[in-house]
XYZ file of C-alpha atoms in Angstrom:
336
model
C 119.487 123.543 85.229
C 119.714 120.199 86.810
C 119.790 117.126 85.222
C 117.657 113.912 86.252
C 120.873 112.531 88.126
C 121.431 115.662 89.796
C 120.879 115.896 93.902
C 118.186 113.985 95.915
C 115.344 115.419 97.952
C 116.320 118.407 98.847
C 114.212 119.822 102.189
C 112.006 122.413 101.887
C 112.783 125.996 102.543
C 111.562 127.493 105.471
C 110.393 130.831 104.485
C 108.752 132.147 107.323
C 111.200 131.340 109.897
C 109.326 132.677 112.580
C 105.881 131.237 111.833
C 107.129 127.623 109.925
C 108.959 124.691 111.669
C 111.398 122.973 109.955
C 110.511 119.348 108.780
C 113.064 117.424 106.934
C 112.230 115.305 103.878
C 111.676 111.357 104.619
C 113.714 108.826 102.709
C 112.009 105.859 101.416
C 111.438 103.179 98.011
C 108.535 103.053 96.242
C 107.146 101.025 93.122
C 104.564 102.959 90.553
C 102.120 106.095 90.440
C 99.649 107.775 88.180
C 99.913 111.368 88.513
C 99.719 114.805 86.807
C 102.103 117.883 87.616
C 104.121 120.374 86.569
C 107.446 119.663 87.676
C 110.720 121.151 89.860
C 114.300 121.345 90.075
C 115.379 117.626 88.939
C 117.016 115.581 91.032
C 117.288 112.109 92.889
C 117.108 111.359 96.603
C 120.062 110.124 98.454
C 121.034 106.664 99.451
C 119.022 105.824 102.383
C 117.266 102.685 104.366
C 115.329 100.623 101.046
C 112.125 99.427 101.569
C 111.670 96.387 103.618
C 108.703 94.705 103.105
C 107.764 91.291 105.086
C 105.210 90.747 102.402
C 104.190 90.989 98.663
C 103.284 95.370 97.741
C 101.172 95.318 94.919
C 99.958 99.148 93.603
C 97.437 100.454 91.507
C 96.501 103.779 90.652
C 92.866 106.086 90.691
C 91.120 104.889 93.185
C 88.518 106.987 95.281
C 89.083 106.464 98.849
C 86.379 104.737 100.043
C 86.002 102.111 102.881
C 85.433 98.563 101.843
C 82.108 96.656 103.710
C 82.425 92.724 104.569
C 82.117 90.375 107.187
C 84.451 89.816 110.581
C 88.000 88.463 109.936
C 89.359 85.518 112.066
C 89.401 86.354 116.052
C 92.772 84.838 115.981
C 93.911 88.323 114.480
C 94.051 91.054 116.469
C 94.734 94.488 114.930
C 94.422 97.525 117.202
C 95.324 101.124 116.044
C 94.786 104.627 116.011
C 94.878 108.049 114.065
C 95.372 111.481 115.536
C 96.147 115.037 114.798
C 99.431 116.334 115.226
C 101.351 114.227 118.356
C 104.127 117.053 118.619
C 101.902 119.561 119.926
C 98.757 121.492 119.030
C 97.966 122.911 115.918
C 99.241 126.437 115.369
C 96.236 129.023 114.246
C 96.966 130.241 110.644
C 97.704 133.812 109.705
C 95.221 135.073 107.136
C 94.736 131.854 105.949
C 92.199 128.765 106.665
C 93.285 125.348 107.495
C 90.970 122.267 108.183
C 91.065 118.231 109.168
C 89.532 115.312 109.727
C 90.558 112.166 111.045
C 88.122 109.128 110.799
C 87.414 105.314 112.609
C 86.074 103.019 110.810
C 85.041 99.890 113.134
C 82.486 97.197 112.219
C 81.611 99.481 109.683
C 80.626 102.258 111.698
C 82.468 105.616 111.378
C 83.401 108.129 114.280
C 84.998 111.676 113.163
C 86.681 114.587 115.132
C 87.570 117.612 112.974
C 89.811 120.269 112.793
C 88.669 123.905 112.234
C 91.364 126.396 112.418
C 93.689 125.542 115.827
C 90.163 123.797 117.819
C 89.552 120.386 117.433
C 86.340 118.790 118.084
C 86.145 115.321 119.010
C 87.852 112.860 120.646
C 91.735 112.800 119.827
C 93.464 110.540 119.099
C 90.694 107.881 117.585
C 91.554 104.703 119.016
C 89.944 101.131 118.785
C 90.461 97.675 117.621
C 89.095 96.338 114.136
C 87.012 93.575 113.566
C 85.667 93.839 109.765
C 87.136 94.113 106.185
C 86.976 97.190 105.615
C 87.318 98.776 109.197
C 90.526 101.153 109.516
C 91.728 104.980 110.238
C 91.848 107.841 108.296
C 93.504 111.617 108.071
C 92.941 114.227 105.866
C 93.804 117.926 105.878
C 93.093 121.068 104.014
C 94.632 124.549 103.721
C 94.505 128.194 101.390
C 95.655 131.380 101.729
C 95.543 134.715 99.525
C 97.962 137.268 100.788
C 96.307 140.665 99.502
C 97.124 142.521 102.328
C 99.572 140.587 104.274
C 101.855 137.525 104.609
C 99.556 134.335 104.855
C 100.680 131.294 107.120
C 99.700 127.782 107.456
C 102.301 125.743 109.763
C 102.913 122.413 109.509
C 99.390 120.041 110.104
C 101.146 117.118 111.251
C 98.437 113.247 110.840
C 99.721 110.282 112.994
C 98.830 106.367 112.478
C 99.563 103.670 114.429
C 98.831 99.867 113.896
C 99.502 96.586 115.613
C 98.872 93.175 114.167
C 98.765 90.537 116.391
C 98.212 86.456 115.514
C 97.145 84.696 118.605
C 96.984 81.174 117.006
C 99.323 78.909 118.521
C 99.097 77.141 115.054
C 97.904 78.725 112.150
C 99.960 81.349 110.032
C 97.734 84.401 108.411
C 98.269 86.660 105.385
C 96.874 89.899 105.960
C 96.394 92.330 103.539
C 96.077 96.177 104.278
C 94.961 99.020 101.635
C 96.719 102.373 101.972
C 94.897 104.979 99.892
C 96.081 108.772 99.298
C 95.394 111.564 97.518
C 97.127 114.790 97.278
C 97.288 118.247 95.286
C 98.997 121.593 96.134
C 99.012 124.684 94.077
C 100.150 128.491 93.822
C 100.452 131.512 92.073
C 102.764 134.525 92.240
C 101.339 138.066 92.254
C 104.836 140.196 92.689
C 107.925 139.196 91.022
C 110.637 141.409 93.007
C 113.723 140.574 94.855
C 112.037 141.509 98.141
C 108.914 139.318 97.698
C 109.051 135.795 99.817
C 106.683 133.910 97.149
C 104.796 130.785 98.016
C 104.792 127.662 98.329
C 102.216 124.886 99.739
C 103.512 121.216 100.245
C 102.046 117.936 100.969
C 103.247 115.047 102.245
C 102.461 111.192 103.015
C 104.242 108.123 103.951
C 103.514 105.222 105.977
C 106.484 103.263 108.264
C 107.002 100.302 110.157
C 107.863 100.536 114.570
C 111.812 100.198 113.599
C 111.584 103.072 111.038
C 111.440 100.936 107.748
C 109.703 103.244 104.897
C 107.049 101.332 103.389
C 105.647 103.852 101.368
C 106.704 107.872 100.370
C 105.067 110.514 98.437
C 105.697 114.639 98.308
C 105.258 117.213 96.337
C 106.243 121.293 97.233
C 104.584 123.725 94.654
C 106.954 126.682 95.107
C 106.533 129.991 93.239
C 110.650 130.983 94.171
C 112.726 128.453 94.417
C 111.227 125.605 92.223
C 108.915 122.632 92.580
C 109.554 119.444 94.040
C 107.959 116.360 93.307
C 108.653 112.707 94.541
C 105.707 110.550 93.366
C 104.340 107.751 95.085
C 105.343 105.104 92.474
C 108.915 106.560 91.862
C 110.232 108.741 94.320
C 113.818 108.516 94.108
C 114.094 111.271 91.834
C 112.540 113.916 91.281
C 109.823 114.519 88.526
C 108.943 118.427 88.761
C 110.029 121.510 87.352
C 109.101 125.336 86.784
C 107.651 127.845 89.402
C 104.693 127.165 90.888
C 101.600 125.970 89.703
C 99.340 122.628 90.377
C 101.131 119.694 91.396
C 98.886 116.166 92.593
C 98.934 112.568 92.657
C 97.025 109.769 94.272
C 96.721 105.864 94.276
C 96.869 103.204 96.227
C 98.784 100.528 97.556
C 98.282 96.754 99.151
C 100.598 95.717 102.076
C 100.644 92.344 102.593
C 102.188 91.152 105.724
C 102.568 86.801 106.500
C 102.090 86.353 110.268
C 103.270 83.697 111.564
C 101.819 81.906 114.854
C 102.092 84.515 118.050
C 103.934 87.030 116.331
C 103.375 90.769 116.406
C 103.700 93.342 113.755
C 103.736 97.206 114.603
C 103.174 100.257 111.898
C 104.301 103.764 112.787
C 106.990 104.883 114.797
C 105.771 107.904 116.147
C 106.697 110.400 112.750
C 104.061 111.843 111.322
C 102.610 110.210 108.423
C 100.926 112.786 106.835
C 102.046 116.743 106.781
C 100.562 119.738 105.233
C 101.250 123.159 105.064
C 101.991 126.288 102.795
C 102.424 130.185 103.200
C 101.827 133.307 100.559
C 104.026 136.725 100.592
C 101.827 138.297 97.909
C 99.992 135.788 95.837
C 97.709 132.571 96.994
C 98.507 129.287 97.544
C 96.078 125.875 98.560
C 96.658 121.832 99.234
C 94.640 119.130 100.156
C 95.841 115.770 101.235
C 93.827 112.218 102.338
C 94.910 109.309 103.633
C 92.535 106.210 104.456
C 94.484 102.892 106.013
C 92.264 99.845 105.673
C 92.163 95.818 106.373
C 91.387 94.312 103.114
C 91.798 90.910 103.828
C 93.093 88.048 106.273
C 93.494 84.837 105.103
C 94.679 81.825 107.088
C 97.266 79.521 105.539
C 96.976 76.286 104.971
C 99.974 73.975 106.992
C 100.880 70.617 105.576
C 101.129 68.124 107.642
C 104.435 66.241 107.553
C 103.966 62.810 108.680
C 105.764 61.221 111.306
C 109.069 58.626 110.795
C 106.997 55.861 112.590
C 104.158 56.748 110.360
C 106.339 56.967 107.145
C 107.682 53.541 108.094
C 104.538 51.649 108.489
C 103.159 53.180 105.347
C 106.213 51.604 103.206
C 105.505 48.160 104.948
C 102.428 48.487 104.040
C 102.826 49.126 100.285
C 105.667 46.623 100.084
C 102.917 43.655 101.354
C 100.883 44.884 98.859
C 103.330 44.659 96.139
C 104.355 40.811 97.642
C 100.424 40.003 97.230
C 100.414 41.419 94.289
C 103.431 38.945 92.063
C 101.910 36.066 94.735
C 98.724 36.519 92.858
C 100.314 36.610 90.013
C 102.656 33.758 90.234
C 99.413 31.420 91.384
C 97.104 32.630 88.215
């Protein structure tokens, strides 16, 4: 058995080679997580690109994802995105197994859906728009089961895409804005048939969140796997990995501020075209489910306060000024 410093993220077996596609682990540093699971074969992730963050990240844990309701935000920021099923292609059908989506717009605090129901979506896809409000943003979610009493069951990969550009058209004025990431995931299965022949299962969910140049801001996976061992990197710590045993119920969920400083007329761009969330999962005998949801949010924009430095000229006329005063003050004195 491996140890704690054993090897990173491993990628994830692909079973049913001529159902699954392959899609390799994502590297990426992240800072806490409350979570329950039943762990896999230990290990730590590899040396990879660190987070870079332009702002503060401050995370905290059990939240339900729900959209926050307020007022507009200042015109001068401009933040346009977008959320979409699976960019690489249509969903595959699953064999003997169900599989389901949603992916949700949130603008002025009004909410538009198109769903996913089997391989046919329904709705307009990709949602696109620009956001106004606190509380206006995108959202993905996905869920998937299969019980394989007769025969093999199949869900391929359910790829989730996000994309978001932040834009400060003051000429003057710097901004903080704040965004709210929150997730939720769970996958679990169960082995009927122990025998050399039998596939197994597995189910595995996945979430992270990038900047346009690749930059990781946020990672979180976890593979329940009934023959070759769980997996589980957890949102808050994901450089090693915390799971262990055969199968079973893995989940975890939080979620997480980005807070990005914008200064005047510059751009900021999230996702670079990877998908940010992934689930999928396949039974040889036994069952296997997950669930994963995502829900990106503006929490707050804030305009920064610039001091102004005063000019030389000024600076000098201010000292004359305090040095007649001082002048009139001993004059005074010396008369009294």
């Amino acid at each position: 058995m491996e140890t704690n410093s054993g090897p990173a993220r491993r990628p994830t077996h692909n079973y049913f080679a001529k159902y699954q596609e392959e899609n390799p682990m994502k590297t990426v540093n992240s800072l806490h997580s409350a979570t329950t699971h039943s762990a896999a074969r230990p290990g730590k992730r590899p040396s990879g690109t660190r987070t870079s963050l332009a702002a503060a990240v401050a995370l905290l844990l059990g939240s339900q994802i729900a959209p926050a309701h307020a007022a507009s935000f200042d015109p001068n920021i401009v933040i346009k995105g977008s959320a979409e099923f699976d960019s690489t292609g249509s969903p595959f059908e699953p064999i003997n197994a169900s599989q389901s989506g949603e992916i949700t717009r949130i603008m002025a605090g009004i909410t538009s859906t198109t769903t996913l129901n089997g391989a046919a979506i329904n709705g307009v896809d990709p949602l696109t728009g620009t956001l106004t409000s606190i509380g206006d943003g995108f959202g993905i979610k996905f869920n998937a089961n299969g019980n394989a009493d007769n025969e093999p069951s199949v869900v391929n990969s359910l790829f989730g895409d996000y994309s978001l550009s932040l834009q400060n058209n003051s000429a003057t004025d710097a901004f903080l804005v704040n965004l709210r990431f929150e997730f939720s995931q769970q996958v679990d299965t169960t082995d009927s048939v122990k025998s050399n022949t039998d596939n197994g299962e597995f189910a595995h969910a996945q979430v992270a969140l990038r900047k346009q140049d690749s930059s990781e801001l946020l990672f979180a996976s976890a593979l329940s796997d009934t023959q070759l061992g769980n997996q589980q990197f957890l949102f808050t710590n994901n450089l090693v990995n915390s799971a262990s045993g055969l199968g079973g119920k893995l989940s975890d969920s939080g979620f997480l501020i980005l807070s990005f400083l914008l200064n005047p007329g510059e751009l900021l761009q999230l996702g670079d075209g990877s998908p940010e969330v992934l689930l999928r999962g396949a039974a040889d005998s036994g069952v296997f489910s997950g669930e994963v949801a995502t829900l990106l949010t503006v929490d707050s924009v804030v305009r920064q306060r610039t001091e102004t430095v005063p000019e030389p000229e000024t600076l000098l006329l201010t000292g004359i000024g305090l040095a007649s005063l001082l002048a009139s003050q001993r004059r005074n004195r010396a008369i009294a």
